[in-house]
XYZ file of C-alpha atoms in Angstrom:
366
model
C -84.195 81.713 -33.239
C -82.945 78.636 -34.129
C -80.624 78.487 -36.461
C -80.913 75.963 -39.416
C -78.598 74.123 -40.396
C -79.889 73.264 -43.489
C -78.859 75.444 -46.088
C -81.254 77.257 -48.856
C -79.996 76.123 -52.033
C -80.961 79.436 -54.601
C -80.774 80.259 -58.099
C -79.087 82.627 -58.702
C -80.102 82.032 -62.789
C -84.229 82.146 -62.306
C -87.092 84.728 -63.485
C -84.938 88.442 -63.904
C -81.571 86.831 -63.003
C -79.942 90.015 -62.148
C -78.136 91.223 -58.743
C -80.883 91.436 -57.467
C -81.823 87.936 -56.127
C -78.019 88.266 -54.567
C -79.428 91.641 -52.640
C -82.794 89.294 -50.980
C -80.955 85.646 -50.900
C -78.330 87.503 -48.661
C -79.979 90.402 -46.325
C -83.356 86.973 -45.765
C -80.450 84.869 -45.313
C -78.619 87.297 -42.259
C -82.275 87.801 -40.414
C -83.419 84.626 -40.511
C -79.759 83.132 -40.071
C -80.320 80.124 -42.769
C -77.791 79.607 -44.850
C -78.017 79.618 -48.286
C -76.486 78.529 -51.419
C -75.986 81.201 -54.545
C -75.788 78.339 -57.518
C -75.555 80.561 -61.705
C -75.235 83.786 -60.291
C -76.029 86.552 -63.175
C -75.246 83.366 -65.555
C -77.662 85.119 -68.094
C -75.872 88.318 -68.549
C -74.011 89.217 -70.917
C -71.215 89.340 -67.883
C -71.876 87.122 -66.015
C -71.059 86.060 -62.677
C -69.717 88.635 -59.910
C -69.352 92.113 -60.574
C -68.128 94.540 -58.613
C -70.843 96.097 -56.584
C -72.352 92.504 -55.894
C -69.016 91.556 -55.263
C -68.714 94.795 -51.713
C -72.645 93.866 -50.868
C -72.668 90.862 -49.618
C -69.604 91.242 -48.177
C -71.383 93.997 -46.626
C -73.720 91.672 -45.510
C -71.510 88.717 -44.133
C -70.008 91.591 -42.358
C -72.735 92.809 -40.852
C -73.943 89.252 -39.634
C -70.894 88.629 -38.416
C -70.520 85.265 -41.534
C -68.797 83.440 -43.660
C -68.436 84.045 -47.220
C -67.386 81.513 -49.605
C -66.529 81.539 -52.761
C -66.664 85.578 -52.866
C -64.953 86.523 -55.909
C -64.808 89.446 -59.128
C -66.981 86.035 -61.634
C -67.884 83.563 -59.347
C -71.205 82.932 -59.838
C -71.481 80.544 -56.432
C -72.007 81.255 -53.434
C -72.355 80.471 -49.708
C -73.524 82.679 -46.963
C -73.773 80.946 -42.985
C -75.009 83.524 -40.834
C -74.306 84.336 -37.326
C -75.108 87.051 -35.257
C -75.815 90.695 -37.119
C -73.378 93.496 -35.440
C -74.432 97.216 -34.844
C -72.094 99.733 -35.120
C -69.374 101.126 -37.928
C -69.370 98.890 -41.316
C -67.293 100.430 -44.846
C -68.689 99.418 -48.487
C -66.214 100.282 -50.975
C -67.367 99.967 -54.548
C -64.247 101.238 -56.358
C -65.693 101.836 -59.199
C -68.857 103.655 -59.881
C -71.278 100.886 -58.531
C -74.111 101.917 -56.724
C -74.507 102.594 -52.971
C -78.240 102.228 -53.514
C -77.677 99.462 -54.134
C -75.488 98.315 -51.436
C -77.853 100.317 -49.132
C -80.758 97.182 -50.746
C -78.609 94.073 -49.710
C -77.454 96.007 -46.140
C -80.797 98.225 -44.569
C -82.595 95.735 -43.847
C -80.340 93.725 -41.847
C -79.104 96.090 -39.574
C -82.551 96.646 -38.331
C -82.314 93.632 -37.640
C -78.812 94.233 -35.253
C -78.590 95.366 -31.039
C -77.753 98.627 -31.309
C -78.223 101.841 -33.966
C -75.962 101.164 -37.148
C -73.217 103.247 -39.499
C -73.124 102.559 -43.127
C -70.192 103.809 -44.476
C -70.699 102.783 -48.764
C -68.844 104.807 -51.138
C -69.367 104.493 -54.767
C -72.370 106.122 -57.748
C -74.891 107.599 -56.133
C -76.604 108.514 -59.813
C -75.533 105.918 -62.116
C -77.767 103.316 -65.274
C -79.632 100.551 -63.950
C -79.702 101.440 -59.788
C -82.199 104.367 -58.333
C -80.783 107.044 -58.474
C -79.831 108.730 -54.333
C -81.988 111.414 -54.644
C -84.772 108.756 -55.172
C -83.532 106.535 -52.270
C -83.492 110.001 -49.904
C -86.623 111.412 -51.384
C -89.564 108.092 -52.582
C -87.966 105.183 -50.953
C -87.218 106.358 -47.431
C -90.548 107.889 -46.172
C -92.411 105.628 -47.652
C -90.159 101.803 -46.068
C -90.745 104.939 -43.408
C -94.758 103.149 -42.974
C -92.564 99.825 -42.352
C -91.284 101.783 -38.740
C -88.235 101.619 -40.426
C -85.781 103.979 -39.160
C -82.340 105.642 -40.766
C -80.733 109.303 -41.606
C -78.820 109.231 -44.694
C -76.550 111.790 -45.369
C -75.290 112.433 -48.473
C -71.431 113.061 -48.268
C -70.311 113.423 -51.998
C -71.994 112.624 -55.164
C -70.119 109.931 -57.254
C -71.093 109.686 -61.302
C -70.211 106.383 -64.081
C -67.842 106.052 -64.785
C -64.855 106.899 -61.931
C -67.918 106.705 -58.657
C -66.222 108.335 -56.024
C -69.827 109.235 -54.465
C -69.504 108.720 -50.346
C -72.703 108.241 -48.931
C -73.526 107.703 -44.188
C -76.559 106.387 -43.570
C -77.171 105.599 -39.440
C -80.127 102.734 -39.002
C -81.483 102.200 -36.285
C -82.755 98.941 -34.695
C -86.290 97.693 -34.381
C -87.316 95.225 -32.496
C -90.540 93.635 -35.581
C -91.427 95.245 -38.894
C -95.469 96.635 -38.948
C -97.379 96.242 -42.112
C -98.279 98.490 -44.564
C -101.639 99.062 -46.887
C -101.499 101.765 -49.260
C -104.172 100.864 -51.640
C -106.198 104.297 -52.333
C -103.902 106.816 -54.464
C -105.243 109.182 -54.345
C -105.139 112.611 -56.667
C -101.321 113.872 -57.211
C -101.059 117.060 -55.541
C -97.232 117.824 -56.816
C -94.935 117.581 -59.087
C -90.866 118.831 -57.704
C -88.163 118.262 -59.090
C -84.488 118.589 -59.291
C -82.063 118.772 -62.632
C -78.382 118.468 -62.078
C -75.266 118.634 -63.378
C -71.143 117.900 -62.446
C -67.985 119.187 -63.072
C -66.942 120.189 -66.678
C -71.016 120.132 -67.327
C -72.041 123.894 -68.321
C -75.535 124.817 -66.185
C -77.194 125.112 -69.250
C -77.893 121.364 -69.256
C -79.608 121.776 -65.686
C -81.943 124.295 -66.910
C -82.492 122.120 -70.338
C -83.387 118.710 -68.536
C -85.230 120.635 -66.574
C -87.344 122.547 -69.094
C -88.211 120.268 -71.465
C -89.048 118.362 -68.497
C -91.764 120.727 -67.498
C -92.942 120.913 -71.060
C -93.592 117.400 -71.526
C -95.753 116.482 -68.066
C -97.589 120.090 -69.379
C -98.815 118.083 -72.082
C -101.427 115.887 -69.611
C -100.863 117.488 -67.173
C -102.400 121.373 -66.755
C -104.068 122.153 -63.244
C -100.615 121.385 -61.427
C -97.718 124.042 -59.779
C -94.820 121.902 -61.657
C -91.482 123.652 -59.490
C -87.774 121.581 -60.908
C -84.944 123.386 -60.090
C -81.721 123.080 -62.842
C -78.601 122.822 -59.536
C -75.170 123.275 -60.515
C -73.388 120.527 -57.898
C -70.464 122.336 -56.672
C -68.006 120.892 -54.055
C -69.929 117.947 -53.576
C -69.680 116.230 -56.129
C -67.070 113.854 -57.842
C -65.980 113.494 -61.830
C -68.756 114.392 -64.758
C -72.180 113.434 -64.562
C -76.152 115.014 -65.783
C -79.356 114.211 -63.676
C -82.779 114.713 -63.483
C -85.170 113.019 -60.631
C -88.585 114.249 -61.108
C -91.350 113.339 -58.162
C -94.798 113.491 -58.221
C -97.295 114.048 -54.577
C -100.232 112.098 -53.792
C -103.060 113.006 -51.568
C -102.724 109.755 -49.004
C -99.573 109.909 -49.654
C -97.811 108.192 -51.615
C -94.767 108.523 -54.328
C -93.700 108.825 -57.745
C -90.879 109.034 -59.516
C -88.690 109.507 -62.768
C -85.193 109.991 -63.228
C -82.101 109.875 -66.331
C -78.749 110.778 -65.957
C -76.915 112.565 -69.484
C -74.881 110.318 -71.633
C -72.198 112.132 -73.490
C -73.697 112.467 -77.322
C -77.978 112.435 -75.609
C -79.148 115.328 -76.335
C -80.221 117.414 -72.485
C -83.620 117.196 -73.586
C -83.976 113.917 -74.139
C -83.208 112.863 -70.584
C -85.607 115.505 -69.291
C -87.842 114.151 -71.878
C -87.342 109.726 -70.343
C -87.519 111.261 -66.838
C -90.804 113.211 -67.317
C -92.306 110.088 -69.226
C -91.015 108.174 -67.232
C -93.238 109.237 -64.635
C -95.983 110.421 -66.288
C -95.963 105.884 -67.021
C -95.762 106.046 -63.310
C -98.524 108.139 -62.661
C -101.664 107.035 -64.706
C -102.065 104.202 -63.642
C -103.492 105.105 -60.563
C -101.814 102.186 -58.838
C -99.873 103.394 -55.069
C -96.003 102.606 -56.334
C -94.332 103.601 -58.642
C -92.117 100.853 -60.959
C -89.544 100.450 -58.836
C -90.410 101.227 -55.359
C -92.310 97.341 -55.801
C -89.900 95.560 -55.533
C -87.642 97.333 -53.020
C -90.706 96.948 -50.932
C -91.009 92.427 -51.306
C -88.677 91.921 -47.774
C -90.326 94.270 -45.895
C -93.268 93.317 -46.523
C -91.833 89.585 -45.957
C -90.200 90.609 -42.577
C -93.680 91.942 -40.711
C -95.686 91.161 -38.898
C -99.533 91.058 -40.488
C -100.745 91.867 -43.535
C -100.035 94.026 -45.780
C -101.987 95.139 -48.650
C -100.300 97.624 -51.724
C -101.364 98.487 -55.690
C -99.281 98.779 -58.379
C -99.516 99.309 -62.100
C -97.903 96.342 -63.744
C -96.747 93.617 -61.491
C -93.089 94.078 -62.553
C -90.107 90.625 -62.793
C -87.977 92.159 -59.941
C -90.616 91.940 -58.033
C -92.075 88.307 -59.304
C -88.582 87.557 -58.224
C -88.584 89.015 -54.826
C -91.919 87.830 -54.044
C -90.471 84.013 -55.252
C -86.951 84.504 -53.236
C -88.927 86.015 -50.644
C -91.191 82.922 -50.059
C -87.840 80.212 -50.577
C -86.381 82.479 -47.772
C -89.026 82.859 -45.317
C -92.395 82.531 -43.391
C -94.595 84.269 -45.736
C -97.084 84.054 -48.749
C -97.777 86.321 -51.059
C -101.273 86.263 -53.206
C -101.706 88.879 -56.452
C -105.217 89.831 -58.012
C -106.227 91.888 -60.419
C -108.804 94.835 -59.405
C -110.380 96.429 -62.319
C -110.451 99.989 -62.006
C -113.354 102.483 -63.503
C -111.669 105.710 -62.219
C -108.536 104.115 -64.569
C -107.661 103.905 -68.120
C -105.309 100.727 -67.180
C -105.659 97.771 -64.634
C -104.061 97.586 -61.143
C -103.061 94.865 -59.120
C -102.915 94.687 -54.855
C -99.781 92.987 -53.787
C -100.966 90.979 -51.005
C -98.204 89.393 -48.262
C -98.731 87.450 -44.862
C -95.477 88.768 -43.462
C -93.526 86.276 -41.169
C -93.482 88.318 -38.390
C -88.964 88.448 -37.642
C -88.306 89.726 -34.523
C -85.342 90.837 -33.300
C -83.727 88.572 -31.150
C -80.791 91.147 -30.119
C -83.358 93.998 -28.801
């Protein structure tokens, strides 16, 4: 792998303009060996620049690639990352807030795949936090699908942490690979199973979990009559730090596609409302007949871009996050994406095929 001497400049304010640009850019910099400079970070947000979670994620990626990171401080809008060799072994990242461990993993996991041996990532922060996947989503939806690319990782939830304190802890072990395999997911088949968990932690009463579950089941029942729906109410005991409540509901299809709807409780919001919100999110994501939900869509782009060969994924409406990830992936790799609209007789909605000629990055350390 030749080290590219030219630094690639990334505009952090384009398109979705959030932390995702940082995660995808930093990971691809680490993997391809291209130095990057990201400017105008989160320029349009109410709190522009790096937040603790973004800073922790960048430091983790820099640590993983023996890199040198400039400009990395809270509120900074410009950073540079010059990557070195990807290092296996133990890496710890602590947001010291309820910053999402799942978002830390989004940035770090692709990097760890290109190390010379297994990596252990100890990630601390929020496990079930707003504006981010819940750890249950990462384990139950993201993990099985990303494994189709040849990825192998284990995720041990040691402690759950909620807003505002965090205090959660997840231990991830990732195995390196020679190259990622392309994935084709174009035929959804039928929804065969719907299950989930509704949880309360800390001082919150168990009744909240039962109410979230019951309201979610009622909502799904209106639309899907033929399936048994099992949403387990759970009282989080010793493995939880702080107070929180929430729900995640997962649907599985006959061809192995996975979809989710989730919601977190907030002060003053009725439990029923939380359950209904998650149920409606799930229903919205299975109406269109695509093979991934709106959240998995953008998380798969980096893997499609790195894989050797052509990947094809059928989706519902293509999100701004996904378009942004594609934009960054095309800037930092040789991958080429095309999005084709496909009118489907079966479902009312339109679906799209995201196709990618992957760049076929081979692990130079293995």
